[in-house]
PDB file of C-alpha atoms in Angstrom:
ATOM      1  CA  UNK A   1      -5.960   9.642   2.767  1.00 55.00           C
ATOM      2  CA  UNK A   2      -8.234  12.373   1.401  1.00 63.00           C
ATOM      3  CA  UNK A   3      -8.561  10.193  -2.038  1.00 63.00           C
ATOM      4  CA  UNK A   4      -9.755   7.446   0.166  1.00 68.00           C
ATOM      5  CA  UNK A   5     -11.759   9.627   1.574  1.00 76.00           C
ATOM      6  CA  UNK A   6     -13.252  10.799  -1.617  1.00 76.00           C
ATOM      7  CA  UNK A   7     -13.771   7.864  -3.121  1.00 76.00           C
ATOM      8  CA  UNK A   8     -15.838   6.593   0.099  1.00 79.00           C
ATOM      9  CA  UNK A   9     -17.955   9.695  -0.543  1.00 84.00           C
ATOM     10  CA  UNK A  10     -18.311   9.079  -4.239  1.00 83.00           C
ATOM     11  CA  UNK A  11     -18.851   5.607  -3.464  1.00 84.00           C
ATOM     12  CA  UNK A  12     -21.716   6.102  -0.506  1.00 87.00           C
ATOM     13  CA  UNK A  13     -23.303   8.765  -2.814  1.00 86.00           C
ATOM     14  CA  UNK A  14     -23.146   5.998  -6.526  1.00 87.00           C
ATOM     15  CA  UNK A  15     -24.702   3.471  -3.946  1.00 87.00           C
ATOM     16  CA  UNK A  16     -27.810   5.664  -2.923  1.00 88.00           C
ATOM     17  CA  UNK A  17     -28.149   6.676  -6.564  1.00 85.00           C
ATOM     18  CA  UNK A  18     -28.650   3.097  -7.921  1.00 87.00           C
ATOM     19  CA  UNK A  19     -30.983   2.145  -5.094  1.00 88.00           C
ATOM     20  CA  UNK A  20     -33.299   5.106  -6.319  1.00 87.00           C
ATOM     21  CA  UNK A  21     -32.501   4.271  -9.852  1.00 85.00           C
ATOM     22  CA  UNK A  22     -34.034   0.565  -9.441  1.00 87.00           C
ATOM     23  CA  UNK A  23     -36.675   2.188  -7.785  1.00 87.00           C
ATOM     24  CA  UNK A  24     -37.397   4.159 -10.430  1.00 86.00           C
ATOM     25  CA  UNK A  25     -36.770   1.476 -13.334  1.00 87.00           C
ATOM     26  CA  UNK A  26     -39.128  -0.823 -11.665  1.00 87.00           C
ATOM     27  CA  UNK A  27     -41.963   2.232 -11.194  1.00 84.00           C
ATOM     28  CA  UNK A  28     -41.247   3.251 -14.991  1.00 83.00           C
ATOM     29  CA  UNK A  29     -41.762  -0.782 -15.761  1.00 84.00           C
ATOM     30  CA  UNK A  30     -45.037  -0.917 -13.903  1.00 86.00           C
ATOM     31  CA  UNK A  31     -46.507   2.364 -14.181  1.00 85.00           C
ATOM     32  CA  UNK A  32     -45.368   3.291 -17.635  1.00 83.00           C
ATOM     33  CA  UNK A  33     -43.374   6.071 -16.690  1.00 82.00           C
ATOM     34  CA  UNK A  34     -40.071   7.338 -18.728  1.00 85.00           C
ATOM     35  CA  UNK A  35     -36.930   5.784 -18.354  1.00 82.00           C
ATOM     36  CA  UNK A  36     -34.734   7.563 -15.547  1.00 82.00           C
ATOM     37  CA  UNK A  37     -32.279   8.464 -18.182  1.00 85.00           C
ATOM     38  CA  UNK A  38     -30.658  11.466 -15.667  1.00 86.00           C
ATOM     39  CA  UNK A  39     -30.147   8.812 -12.856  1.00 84.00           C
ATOM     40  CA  UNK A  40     -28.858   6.450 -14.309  1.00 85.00           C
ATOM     41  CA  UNK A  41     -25.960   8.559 -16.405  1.00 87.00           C
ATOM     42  CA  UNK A  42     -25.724   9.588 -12.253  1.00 85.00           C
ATOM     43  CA  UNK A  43     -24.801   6.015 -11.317  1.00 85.00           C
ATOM     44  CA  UNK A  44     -23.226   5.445 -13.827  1.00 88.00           C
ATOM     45  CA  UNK A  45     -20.396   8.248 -13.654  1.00 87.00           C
ATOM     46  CA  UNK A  46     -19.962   7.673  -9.873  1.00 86.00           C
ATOM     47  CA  UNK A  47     -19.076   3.692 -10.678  1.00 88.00           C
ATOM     48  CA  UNK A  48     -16.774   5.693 -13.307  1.00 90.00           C
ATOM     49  CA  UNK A  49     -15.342   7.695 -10.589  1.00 87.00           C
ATOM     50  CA  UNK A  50     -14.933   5.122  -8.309  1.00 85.00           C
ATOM     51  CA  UNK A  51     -13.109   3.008 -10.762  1.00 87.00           C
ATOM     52  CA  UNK A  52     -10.919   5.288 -11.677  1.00 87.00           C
ATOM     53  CA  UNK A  53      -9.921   5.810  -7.879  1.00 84.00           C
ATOM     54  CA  UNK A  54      -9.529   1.813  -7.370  1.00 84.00           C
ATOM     55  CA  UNK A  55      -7.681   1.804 -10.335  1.00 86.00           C
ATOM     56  CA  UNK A  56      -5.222   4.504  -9.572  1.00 84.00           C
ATOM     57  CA  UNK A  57      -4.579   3.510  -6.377  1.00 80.00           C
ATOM     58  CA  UNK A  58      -3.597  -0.079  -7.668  1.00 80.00           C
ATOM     59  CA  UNK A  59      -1.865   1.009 -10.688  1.00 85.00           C
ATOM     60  CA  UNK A  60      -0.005   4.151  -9.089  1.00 87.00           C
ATOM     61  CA  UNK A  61       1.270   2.614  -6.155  1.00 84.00           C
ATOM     62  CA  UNK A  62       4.224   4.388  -4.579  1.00 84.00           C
ATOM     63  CA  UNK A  63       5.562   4.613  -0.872  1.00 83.00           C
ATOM     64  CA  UNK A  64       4.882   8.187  -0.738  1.00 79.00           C
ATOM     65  CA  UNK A  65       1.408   7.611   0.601  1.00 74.00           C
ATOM     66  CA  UNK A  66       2.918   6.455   3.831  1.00 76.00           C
ATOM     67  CA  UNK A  67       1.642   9.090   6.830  1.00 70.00           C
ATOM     68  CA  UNK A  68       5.412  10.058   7.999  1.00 74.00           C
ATOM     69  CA  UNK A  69       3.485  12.922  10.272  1.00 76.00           C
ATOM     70  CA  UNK A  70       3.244  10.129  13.290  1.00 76.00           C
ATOM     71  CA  UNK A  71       5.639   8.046  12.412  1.00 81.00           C
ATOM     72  CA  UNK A  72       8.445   6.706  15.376  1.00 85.00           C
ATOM     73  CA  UNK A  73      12.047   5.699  14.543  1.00 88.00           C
ATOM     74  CA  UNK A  74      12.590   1.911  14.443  1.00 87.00           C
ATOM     75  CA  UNK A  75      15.478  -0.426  14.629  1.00 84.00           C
ATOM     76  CA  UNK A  76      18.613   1.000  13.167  1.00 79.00           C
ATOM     77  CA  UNK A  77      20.429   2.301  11.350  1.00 92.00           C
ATOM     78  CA  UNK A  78      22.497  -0.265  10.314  1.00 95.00           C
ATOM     79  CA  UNK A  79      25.382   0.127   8.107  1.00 94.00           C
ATOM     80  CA  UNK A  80      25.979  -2.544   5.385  1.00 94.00           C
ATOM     81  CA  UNK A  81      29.742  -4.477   5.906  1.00 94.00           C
ATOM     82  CA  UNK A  82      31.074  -2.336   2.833  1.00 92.00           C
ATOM     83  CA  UNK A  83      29.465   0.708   4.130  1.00 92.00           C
ATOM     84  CA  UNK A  84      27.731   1.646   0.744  1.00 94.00           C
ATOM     85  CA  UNK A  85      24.419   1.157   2.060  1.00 95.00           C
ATOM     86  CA  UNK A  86      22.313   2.027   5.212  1.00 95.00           C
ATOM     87  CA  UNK A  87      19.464   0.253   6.827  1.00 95.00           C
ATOM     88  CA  UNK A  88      16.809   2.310   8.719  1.00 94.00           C
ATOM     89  CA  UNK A  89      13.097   0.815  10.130  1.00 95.00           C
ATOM     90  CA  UNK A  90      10.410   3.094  10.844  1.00 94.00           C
ATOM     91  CA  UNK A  91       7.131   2.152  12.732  1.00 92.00           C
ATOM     92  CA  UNK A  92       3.534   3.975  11.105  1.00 88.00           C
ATOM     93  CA  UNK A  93       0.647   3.614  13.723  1.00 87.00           C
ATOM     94  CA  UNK A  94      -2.576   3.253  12.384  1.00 83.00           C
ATOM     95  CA  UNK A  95      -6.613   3.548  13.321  1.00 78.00           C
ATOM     96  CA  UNK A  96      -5.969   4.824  16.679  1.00 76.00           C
ATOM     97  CA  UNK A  97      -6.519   2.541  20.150  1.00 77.00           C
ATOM     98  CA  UNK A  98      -7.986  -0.227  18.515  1.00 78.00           C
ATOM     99  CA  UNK A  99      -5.617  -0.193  14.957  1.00 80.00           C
ATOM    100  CA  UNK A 100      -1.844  -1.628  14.843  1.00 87.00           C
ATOM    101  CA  UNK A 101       1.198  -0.381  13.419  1.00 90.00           C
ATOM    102  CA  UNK A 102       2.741  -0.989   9.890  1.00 90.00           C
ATOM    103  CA  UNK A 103       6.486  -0.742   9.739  1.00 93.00           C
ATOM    104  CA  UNK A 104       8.828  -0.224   6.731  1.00 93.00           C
ATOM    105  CA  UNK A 105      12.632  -0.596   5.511  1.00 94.00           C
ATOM    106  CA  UNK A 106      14.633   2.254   4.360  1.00 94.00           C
ATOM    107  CA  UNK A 107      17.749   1.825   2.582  1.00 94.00           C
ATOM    108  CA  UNK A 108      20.508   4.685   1.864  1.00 94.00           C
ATOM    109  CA  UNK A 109      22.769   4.497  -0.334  1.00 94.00           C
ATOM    110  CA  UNK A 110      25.692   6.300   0.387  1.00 91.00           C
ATOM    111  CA  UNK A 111      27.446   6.105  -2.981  1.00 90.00           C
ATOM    112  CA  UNK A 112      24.677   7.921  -4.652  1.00 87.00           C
ATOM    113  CA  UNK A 113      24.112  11.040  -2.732  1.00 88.00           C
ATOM    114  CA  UNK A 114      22.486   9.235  -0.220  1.00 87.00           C
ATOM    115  CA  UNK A 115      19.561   8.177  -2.404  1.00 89.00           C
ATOM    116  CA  UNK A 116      16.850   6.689  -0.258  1.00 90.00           C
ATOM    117  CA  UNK A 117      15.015   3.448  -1.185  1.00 91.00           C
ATOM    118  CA  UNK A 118      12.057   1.539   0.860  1.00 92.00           C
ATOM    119  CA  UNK A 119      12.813  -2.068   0.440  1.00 93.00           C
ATOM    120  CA  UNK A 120       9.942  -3.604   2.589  1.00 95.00           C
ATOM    121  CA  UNK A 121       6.725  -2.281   4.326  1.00 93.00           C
ATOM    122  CA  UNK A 122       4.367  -5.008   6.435  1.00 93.00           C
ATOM    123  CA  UNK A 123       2.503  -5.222   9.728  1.00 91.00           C
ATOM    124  CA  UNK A 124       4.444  -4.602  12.227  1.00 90.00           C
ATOM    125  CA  UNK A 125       4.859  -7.996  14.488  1.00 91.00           C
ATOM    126  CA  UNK A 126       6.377  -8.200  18.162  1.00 90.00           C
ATOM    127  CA  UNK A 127      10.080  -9.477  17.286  1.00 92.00           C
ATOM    128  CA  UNK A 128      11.322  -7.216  14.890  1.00 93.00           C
ATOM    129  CA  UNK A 129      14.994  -7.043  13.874  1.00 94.00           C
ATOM    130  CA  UNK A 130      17.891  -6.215  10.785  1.00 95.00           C
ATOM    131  CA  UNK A 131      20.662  -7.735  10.419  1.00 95.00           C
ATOM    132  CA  UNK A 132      23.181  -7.661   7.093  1.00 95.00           C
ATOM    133  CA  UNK A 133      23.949 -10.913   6.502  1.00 95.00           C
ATOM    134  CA  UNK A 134      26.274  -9.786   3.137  1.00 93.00           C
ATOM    135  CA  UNK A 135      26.811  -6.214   1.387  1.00 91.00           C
ATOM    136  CA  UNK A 136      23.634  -6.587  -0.550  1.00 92.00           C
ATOM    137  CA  UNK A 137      21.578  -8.975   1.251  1.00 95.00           C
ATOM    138  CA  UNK A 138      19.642  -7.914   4.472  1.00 95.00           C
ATOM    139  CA  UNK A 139      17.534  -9.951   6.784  1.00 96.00           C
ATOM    140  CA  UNK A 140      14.366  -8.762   7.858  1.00 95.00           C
ATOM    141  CA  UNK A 141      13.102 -10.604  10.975  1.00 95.00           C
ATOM    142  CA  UNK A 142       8.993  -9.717  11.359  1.00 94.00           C
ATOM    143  CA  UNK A 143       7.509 -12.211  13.228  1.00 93.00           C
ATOM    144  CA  UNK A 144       4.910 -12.781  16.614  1.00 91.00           C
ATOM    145  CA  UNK A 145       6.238 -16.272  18.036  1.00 89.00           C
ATOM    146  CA  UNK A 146       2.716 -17.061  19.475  1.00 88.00           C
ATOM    147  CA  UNK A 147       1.006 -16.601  15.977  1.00 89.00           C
ATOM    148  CA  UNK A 148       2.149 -19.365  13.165  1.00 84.00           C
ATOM    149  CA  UNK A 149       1.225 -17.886  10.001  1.00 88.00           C
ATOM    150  CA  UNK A 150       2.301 -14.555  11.144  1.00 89.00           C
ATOM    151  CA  UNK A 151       5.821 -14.781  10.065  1.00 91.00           C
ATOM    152  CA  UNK A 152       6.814 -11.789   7.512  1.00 93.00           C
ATOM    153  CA  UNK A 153      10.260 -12.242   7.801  1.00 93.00           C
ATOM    154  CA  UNK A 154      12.672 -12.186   4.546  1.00 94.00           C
ATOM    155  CA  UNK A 155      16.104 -11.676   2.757  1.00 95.00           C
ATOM    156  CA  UNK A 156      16.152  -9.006   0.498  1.00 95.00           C
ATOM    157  CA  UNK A 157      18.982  -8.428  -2.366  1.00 95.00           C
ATOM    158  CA  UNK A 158      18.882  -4.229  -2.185  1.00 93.00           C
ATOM    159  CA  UNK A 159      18.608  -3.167  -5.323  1.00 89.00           C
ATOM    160  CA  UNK A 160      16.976  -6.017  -7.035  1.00 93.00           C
ATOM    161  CA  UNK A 161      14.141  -6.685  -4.546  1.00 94.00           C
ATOM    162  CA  UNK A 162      11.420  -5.851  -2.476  1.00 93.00           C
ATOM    163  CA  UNK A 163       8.514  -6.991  -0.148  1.00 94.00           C
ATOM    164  CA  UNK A 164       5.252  -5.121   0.530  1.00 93.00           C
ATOM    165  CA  UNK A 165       3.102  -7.635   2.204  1.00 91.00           C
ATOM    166  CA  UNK A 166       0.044  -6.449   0.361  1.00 87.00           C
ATOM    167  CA  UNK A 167       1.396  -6.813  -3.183  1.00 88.00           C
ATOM    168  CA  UNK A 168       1.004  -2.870  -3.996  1.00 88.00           C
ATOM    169  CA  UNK A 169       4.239  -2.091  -4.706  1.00 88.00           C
ATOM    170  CA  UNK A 170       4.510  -5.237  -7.072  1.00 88.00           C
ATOM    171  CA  UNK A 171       1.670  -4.244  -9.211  1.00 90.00           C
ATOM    172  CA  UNK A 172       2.496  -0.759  -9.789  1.00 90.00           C
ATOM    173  CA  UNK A 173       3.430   0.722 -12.975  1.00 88.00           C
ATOM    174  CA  UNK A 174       4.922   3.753 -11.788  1.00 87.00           C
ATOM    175  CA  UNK A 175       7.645   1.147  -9.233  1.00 86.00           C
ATOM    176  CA  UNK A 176       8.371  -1.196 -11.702  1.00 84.00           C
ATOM    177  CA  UNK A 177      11.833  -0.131 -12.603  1.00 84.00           C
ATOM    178  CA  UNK A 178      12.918  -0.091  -9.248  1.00 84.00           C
ATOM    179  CA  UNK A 179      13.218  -4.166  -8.625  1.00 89.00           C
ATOM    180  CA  UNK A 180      13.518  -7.116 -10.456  1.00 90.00           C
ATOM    181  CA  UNK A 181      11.543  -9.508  -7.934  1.00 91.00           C
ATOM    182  CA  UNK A 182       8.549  -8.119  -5.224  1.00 90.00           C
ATOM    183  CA  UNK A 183       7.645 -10.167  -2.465  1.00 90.00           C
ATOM    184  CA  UNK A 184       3.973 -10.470  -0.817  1.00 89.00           C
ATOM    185  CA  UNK A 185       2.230 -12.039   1.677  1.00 83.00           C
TER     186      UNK A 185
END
């Protein structure tokens, strides 16, 4: 949140400093003035900057980001038919009155000191369920009947796959061990 935040700021600030810059290339063009060598090294270091914030939060992707401070307990838990694993659903409102709520997938193992694992993270629709439908395979049922192309329900293999319906989680480097196949809208 406060890197988004900063990297609006950055961003706002790099957008007012190359409006003045092509003011001032076009006044050096036509009155013979000197470049605006300080301005433009300016602009330049906020695109930099604003890159480099773009880029990390593409590249370096994890599901620590989500805001747990608000968060409300979901569907679940659901214990897998061998027991070894745990299914848990969380719900993460978002942009107060007028936003909507994101909800995400937590598995536990409970062979491995309970090691916890988010499988899937979406927009939360109105029919939401869980179900195992084998001891590695759960079905996640996201979906608002009145809506066709709202549908973000899937079966996940724990352990080998996950869904994030913006494709984060399946382009970052630092998650990339932790599935074989990622899932997006």
């Amino acid at each position: 949140m406060i890197l988004n935040l900063f990297g609006f700021l950055i961003s706002f600030i790099t957008v007012i400093l190359f409006l003045i810059l092509c003011a001032k290339i076009i006044n050096s063009f036509i009155k013979k003035k000197p470049f605006p060598k300080k301005l433009l090294f300016g602009s330049l270091s906020g695109v930099v900057l604003v890159s480099s914030i773009y880029i990390y939060e593409m590249y370096f992707f994890t599901f620590s980001e989500i805001d747990r401070e608000f968060t409300q307990k979901g569907p679940g838990p659901i214990i897998s038919p061998n027991e070894v694993y745990t299914a848990s659903a969380y719900y993460e409102p978002y942009g107060g009155a007028a936003g909507g709520v994101n909800v995400w997938v937590e598995i536990t193992n409970n062979k491995e000191n309970y090691k916890v694992q988010t499988v899937y993270y979406s927009d939360a629709k109105s029919d939401f369920s869980m179900e195992w439908i084998d001891e590695n395979t759960l079905n996640i049922l996201n979906d608002e009947p009145d809506y066709p192309f709202s549908n973000r329900s899937i079966e996940l293999e724990i352990g080998k796959e996950i869904y994030h319906e913006n494709g984060l989680a399946c382009i970052s480097l630092l998650m990339k061990d932790e599935y074989e196949t990622c899932y997006q809208n």
